[in-house]
């Protein structure tokens, strides 16, 4: 359930009229519904009930500390991929013993940070990384639990740029070589291999690739156990897709059913790393139409939000549904438009040839499903501000990140001393 709907002819986020936030802080801004985040977390938690499961929210999807705290308060752990994310997770109240550190290229400093904080687990993606971790842990006189991330060579059937489980992808250790790597790991004194990890990609809208990959992992665990290796923990990654267009996507219950069918009898602790499923449909990007421009063949709605605020359409051809803050009425005159930003690139386009109720300059729109991989991927291209983030809960709202203006950013720049 998502808490964005029309009430009295206008879009509300939970019990807050979105245009009230517009009046207070101006556009563009991201707006998140805390209750939606909580509900999505609970949906997944319920779907996995009965399993020894820890949900480690993938912070990369939305790393605002208020979002992380909302999930920390629900009992979530965190999946982090950098020192910065580790710092955020701890600051937002995620216990260190519920944090796993993933990523294909963790630096020595990042590994040392994870060791210093005594986090639950580091997911290792190569032998050089394993050796480096052992070296640093030994110097710090620590021993850390490790899962080896396998690359199962399975196509997640998602966008090429967010597919991570094929043999040609940079992630994980080729699944056929895992025994060699485990036997190497056992000779190291400062790492303890507790299990395996896997993440085959993001925005999966079919369950078959999950099933196939899970079965591969299960077979591997059985083989390793036969050879005497102790495998007590499996990290199944994230990836569950969401609906960007209202069409149905797999439910957490269907996903949970597959997990149970494959893993229940293995008696392993399970870790899940969902990102998008929890926050994706919990956020919108609110924007104003600056101009309506009739081109030779297309009609353009030119917004005050741009590709630097939400990269997904440009990077992955993602199609986010776009709605007006004013409730559309039956019999509204529909216009076929392209919805674009003001940045000097044709790729700065949110939607092409969609039908929207007639829109004039000054109207407000909401780009939906923008809670995941929105604000976190934004940039200051064209010297634009990083836009505010707002969280709504019931009838309250709070600005959870201020607008970061070019004036602030210029303060971090200087002329070289030879010009002064
Ligand atoms: N675990 C690992 C190791 C990951 O690499 C990722 C996402 C996740 C968990 C969370 O996946 P999710 O549940 O959110 O699908 N920027 C892209 C998505 C990149 C995903 C990267 N890894 C987008 O906007 O679609």
Short mmCIF file of N, CA, C and O and ligand atoms in Angstrom, two decimals, residues 58 60-61 79 102 149 162 199 201-203 237-240 273-276 312 316 373 377, ligand 1:
data_model
loop_
_atom_site.label_atom_id
_atom_site.label_comp_id
_atom_site.label_asym_id
_atom_site.label_seq_id
_atom_site.Cartn_x
_atom_site.Cartn_y
_atom_site.Cartn_z
N UNK A 58 19.32 -2.28 1.78
CA UNK A 58 20.43 -1.84 0.92
C UNK A 58 20.43 -0.32 0.87
O UNK A 58 19.66 0.30 0.14
N UNK A 60 22.17 1.86 -0.40
CA UNK A 60 22.44 2.59 -1.64
C UNK A 60 21.14 3.08 -2.31
O UNK A 60 21.17 4.04 -3.04
N UNK A 61 20.02 2.42 -2.04
CA UNK A 61 18.77 2.80 -2.71
C UNK A 61 18.30 4.19 -2.26
O UNK A 61 17.76 4.96 -3.06
N UNK A 79 22.73 -3.20 4.53
CA UNK A 79 23.75 -3.63 3.58
C UNK A 79 24.43 -2.36 3.10
O UNK A 79 23.77 -1.48 2.55
N UNK A 102 29.02 -5.07 1.45
CA UNK A 102 29.13 -5.68 0.12
C UNK A 102 29.95 -4.78 -0.79
O UNK A 102 30.31 -3.67 -0.41
N UNK A 149 30.89 -14.09 -2.00
CA UNK A 149 29.83 -13.82 -2.97
C UNK A 149 30.09 -14.65 -4.22
O UNK A 149 31.15 -14.53 -4.83
N UNK A 162 22.05 -3.21 -14.84
CA UNK A 162 21.84 -3.57 -13.43
C UNK A 162 21.70 -5.09 -13.27
O UNK A 162 21.13 -5.57 -12.31
N UNK A 199 23.88 -11.91 -5.40
CA UNK A 199 22.92 -10.85 -5.79
C UNK A 199 22.97 -10.79 -7.31
O UNK A 199 23.98 -10.37 -7.87
N UNK A 201 21.01 -9.16 -9.52
CA UNK A 201 20.61 -7.97 -10.26
C UNK A 201 19.47 -7.26 -9.57
O UNK A 201 18.98 -7.71 -8.53
N UNK A 202 19.08 -6.14 -10.16
CA UNK A 202 18.07 -5.28 -9.53
C UNK A 202 16.87 -5.13 -10.47
O UNK A 202 17.00 -5.29 -11.68
N UNK A 203 15.73 -4.78 -9.87
CA UNK A 203 14.48 -4.60 -10.62
C UNK A 203 14.13 -5.87 -11.41
O UNK A 203 13.86 -5.84 -12.61
N UNK A 237 20.90 -11.44 -1.17
CA UNK A 237 20.92 -10.20 -1.94
C UNK A 237 19.56 -9.52 -1.99
O UNK A 237 18.66 -9.80 -1.19
N UNK A 238 19.43 -8.59 -2.93
CA UNK A 238 18.16 -7.87 -3.10
C UNK A 238 17.59 -8.18 -4.47
O UNK A 238 17.71 -9.30 -4.94
N UNK A 239 16.99 -7.19 -5.09
CA UNK A 239 16.60 -7.35 -6.49
C UNK A 239 15.13 -7.39 -6.79
O UNK A 239 14.73 -7.25 -7.96
N UNK A 240 14.29 -7.60 -5.76
CA UNK A 240 12.85 -7.72 -6.04
C UNK A 240 12.35 -6.42 -6.68
O UNK A 240 12.52 -5.34 -6.13
N UNK A 273 18.87 -8.38 1.21
CA UNK A 273 19.37 -7.01 1.02
C UNK A 273 18.45 -6.21 0.10
O UNK A 273 18.88 -5.72 -0.94
N UNK A 274 17.19 -6.06 0.45
CA UNK A 274 16.30 -5.31 -0.44
C UNK A 274 16.54 -3.81 -0.35
O UNK A 274 16.80 -3.29 0.74
N UNK A 275 16.47 -3.14 -1.45
CA UNK A 275 16.56 -1.69 -1.47
C UNK A 275 15.31 -1.12 -2.10
O UNK A 275 14.40 -0.62 -1.42
N UNK A 276 15.23 -1.27 -3.41
CA UNK A 276 14.13 -0.68 -4.19
C UNK A 276 12.76 -1.10 -3.67
O UNK A 276 11.85 -0.27 -3.60
N UNK A 312 17.47 8.11 -13.57
CA UNK A 312 17.04 6.79 -14.04
C UNK A 312 16.50 6.78 -15.47
O UNK A 312 16.87 5.89 -16.25
N UNK A 316 18.77 4.35 -17.64
CA UNK A 316 18.23 3.00 -17.86
C UNK A 316 16.97 3.01 -18.70
O UNK A 316 16.23 2.02 -18.70
N UNK A 373 17.01 5.05 -5.68
CA UNK A 373 17.98 5.44 -6.71
C UNK A 373 17.59 6.78 -7.37
O UNK A 373 17.81 6.98 -8.56
N UNK A 377 21.41 9.27 -6.44
CA UNK A 377 22.18 9.32 -7.69
C UNK A 377 22.22 10.72 -8.29
O UNK A 377 22.69 10.89 -9.41
N1 LIG B 1 22.69 -6.02 -2.72
C1 LIG B 1 23.67 -5.73 -3.60
C2 LIG B 1 24.97 -6.40 -3.47
C3 LIG B 1 23.44 -4.79 -4.62
O1 LIG B 1 24.41 -4.53 -5.50
C4 LIG B 1 22.18 -4.15 -4.72
C5 LIG B 1 21.90 -3.17 -5.77
C6 LIG B 1 21.20 -4.48 -3.76
C7 LIG B 1 21.49 -5.41 -2.79
C8 LIG B 1 19.84 -3.84 -3.76
O2 LIG B 1 19.12 -4.17 -4.90
P1 LIG B 1 17.57 -3.76 -5.02
O3 LIG B 1 16.81 -4.56 -4.00
O4 LIG B 1 17.46 -2.31 -4.76
O5 LIG B 1 17.21 -4.13 -6.40
N2 LIG B 1 20.72 2.45 -9.88
C9 LIG B 1 19.97 1.34 -10.40
C10 LIG B 1 19.96 0.17 -9.46
C11 LIG B 1 21.34 -0.32 -9.07
C12 LIG B 1 21.32 -1.48 -8.10
C13 LIG B 1 22.68 -1.77 -7.61
N3 LIG B 1 22.77 -2.83 -6.65
C14 LIG B 1 18.56 1.80 -10.74
O6 LIG B 1 18.24 2.98 -10.55
O7 LIG B 1 17.76 1.01 -11.24
#
